Amino acid sequence: MTDSSDNASELSDQELEALHQIFDLAREGQTQQLAAVLDQGVPVNLTDPKGDTLLILGAYREHPDVVALLLERGADVDRLNDRGQTALASAIFRNNREIADALLDAGADPSLGSQSAGAIAEFFDIDDMKALLRERGIL
């Protein structure tokens, strides 16, 4: 059995470019196109070399439709990237209540990661997100 780095070295330039384009769909909010590639079998928890999932990218780039699609498809709301951040932490940092609510409703754990949702709201003094977390009994 080979590890993921061995697998990555076996991919052609064309295959690598196709993977980059899938991550771009989440970054750019291309919900329909992303749904189409998921329908073709692309894993909903596809992760880039930095550990960012499609869900983390969609949340950070503030695309609620992408987040909703990925949640409907069973994306892991508690997956950590290589910096110890979750999709919820990204939504809190971006001060996006719609996405933060969707992630919390889907069961996201606000205490996860080296930079938890609450810690981010407090550190960056994001009043709206602190209020949201207080409403939810998290802060």
Coordinates of C-alpha atoms in Angstrom, one line a residue:
M1 CA 0.0 0.0 0.0
T2 CA 1.3 3.5 -0.8
D3 CA 0.6 6.7 1.0
S4 CA -1.1 9.7 -0.5
S5 CA 2.1 11.4 -1.4
D6 CA 3.1 8.4 -3.5
N7 CA -0.3 8.5 -5.2
A8 CA 0.1 12.2 -6.0
S9 CA 3.4 11.6 -7.7
E10 CA 1.7 9.0 -10.0
L11 CA -0.9 11.5 -11.3
S12 CA -0.3 13.0 -14.6
D13 CA -0.2 16.8 -15.2
Q14 CA -3.7 16.6 -16.7
E15 CA -5.1 14.7 -13.6
L16 CA -3.5 17.2 -11.3
E17 CA -5.0 20.1 -13.2
A18 CA -8.4 18.5 -13.1
L19 CA -8.1 18.2 -9.3
H20 CA -7.1 21.9 -9.0
Q21 CA -10.2 22.8 -11.1
I22 CA -12.4 20.9 -8.6
F23 CA -11.1 22.9 -5.7
D24 CA -11.6 26.1 -7.8
L25 CA -15.2 25.2 -8.2
A26 CA -15.7 25.4 -4.4
R27 CA -13.6 28.6 -4.1
E28 CA -15.5 30.3 -6.9
G29 CA -19.0 29.3 -5.8
Q30 CA -19.7 27.2 -8.9
T31 CA -22.4 25.1 -7.2
Q32 CA -23.9 23.4 -10.3
Q33 CA -20.5 22.4 -11.7
L34 CA -19.4 21.1 -8.3
A35 CA -22.6 19.1 -8.0
A36 CA -21.9 17.6 -11.4
V37 CA -18.4 16.4 -10.5
L38 CA -19.7 15.0 -7.2
D39 CA -22.3 13.1 -9.2
Q40 CA -19.5 11.6 -11.2
G41 CA -17.9 10.2 -8.1
V42 CA -15.5 12.9 -6.8
P43 CA -15.4 12.4 -3.0
V44 CA -17.3 15.1 -1.0
N45 CA -14.4 15.2 1.4
L46 CA -11.7 15.7 -1.3
T47 CA -8.8 17.5 0.4
D48 CA -6.1 19.6 -1.1
P49 CA -2.3 19.5 -0.2
K50 CA -2.9 22.0 2.6
G51 CA -5.6 19.9 4.1
D52 CA -8.4 22.2 3.0
T53 CA -11.6 20.4 2.1
L54 CA -14.1 21.6 -0.4
L55 CA -16.3 22.6 2.6
I56 CA -13.5 24.6 4.2
L57 CA -12.9 26.4 0.9
G58 CA -16.6 27.1 0.3
A59 CA -17.0 28.4 3.9
Y60 CA -13.9 30.6 3.7
R61 CA -14.8 32.0 0.4
E62 CA -18.4 32.7 1.7
H63 CA -20.4 30.6 -0.7
P64 CA -23.5 29.4 1.2
D65 CA -24.9 27.4 -1.7
V66 CA -21.6 25.4 -2.0
V67 CA -21.7 24.8 1.7
A68 CA -25.3 23.7 1.6
L69 CA -24.6 21.3 -1.3
L70 CA -21.6 19.8 0.4
L71 CA -23.6 19.4 3.7
E72 CA -26.4 17.7 1.8
R73 CA -23.8 15.3 0.3
G74 CA -22.5 14.4 3.7
A75 CA -19.3 16.5 4.0
D76 CA -17.4 16.1 7.2
V77 CA -18.1 19.3 9.2
D78 CA -15.4 18.6 11.6
R79 CA -12.5 17.9 9.3
L80 CA -9.4 19.9 10.2
N81 CA -7.0 21.4 7.7
D82 CA -3.2 21.3 8.2
R83 CA -3.4 24.6 10.3
G84 CA -6.0 23.0 12.6
Q85 CA -8.9 25.0 11.2
T86 CA -12.4 23.8 10.4
A87 CA -15.1 25.1 8.0
L88 CA -16.8 26.6 11.0
A89 CA -13.7 28.4 12.0
S90 CA -13.5 29.8 8.5
A91 CA -17.1 31.0 8.6
I92 CA -16.5 32.6 12.0
F93 CA -13.4 34.4 10.8
R94 CA -15.2 35.7 7.7
N95 CA -18.1 36.8 10.0
N96 CA -20.6 34.9 7.9
R97 CA -23.6 34.1 10.0
E98 CA -25.5 32.2 7.3
I99 CA -22.7 29.7 6.8
A100 CA -21.9 29.5 10.5
D101 CA -25.5 28.7 11.3
A102 CA -25.6 26.0 8.6
L103 CA -22.5 24.4 9.9
L104 CA -23.7 24.5 13.5
D105 CA -27.1 23.1 12.5
A106 CA -25.2 20.3 10.7
G107 CA -23.4 19.4 14.0
A108 CA -20.1 21.2 13.6
D109 CA -18.1 21.1 16.8
P110 CA -17.1 24.7 17.7
S111 CA -14.4 23.5 20.1
L112 CA -12.3 21.7 17.5
G113 CA -8.9 22.7 16.2
S114 CA -5.9 24.7 17.3
Q115 CA -7.9 27.7 16.3
S116 CA -11.5 27.0 17.5
A117 CA -14.5 29.0 16.4
G118 CA -14.8 30.6 19.8
A119 CA -11.1 31.4 20.0
I120 CA -11.3 33.1 16.6
A121 CA -14.3 35.1 17.5
E122 CA -12.7 36.3 20.7
F123 CA -9.2 36.9 19.3
F124 CA -10.4 39.0 16.3
D125 CA -13.2 40.5 18.4
I126 CA -15.9 39.6 15.9
D127 CA -19.0 40.8 17.8
D128 CA -21.6 39.3 15.5
M129 CA -19.9 35.9 15.8
K130 CA -19.4 36.2 19.6
A131 CA -23.2 36.9 19.8
L132 CA -24.0 33.9 17.6
L133 CA -21.9 31.6 19.7
R134 CA -23.4 33.0 23.0
E135 CA -26.9 32.4 21.5
R136 CA -25.9 28.8 20.9
G137 CA -24.5 28.4 24.4
I138 CA -21.0 28.0 23.1
L139 CA -19.3 31.1 24.6

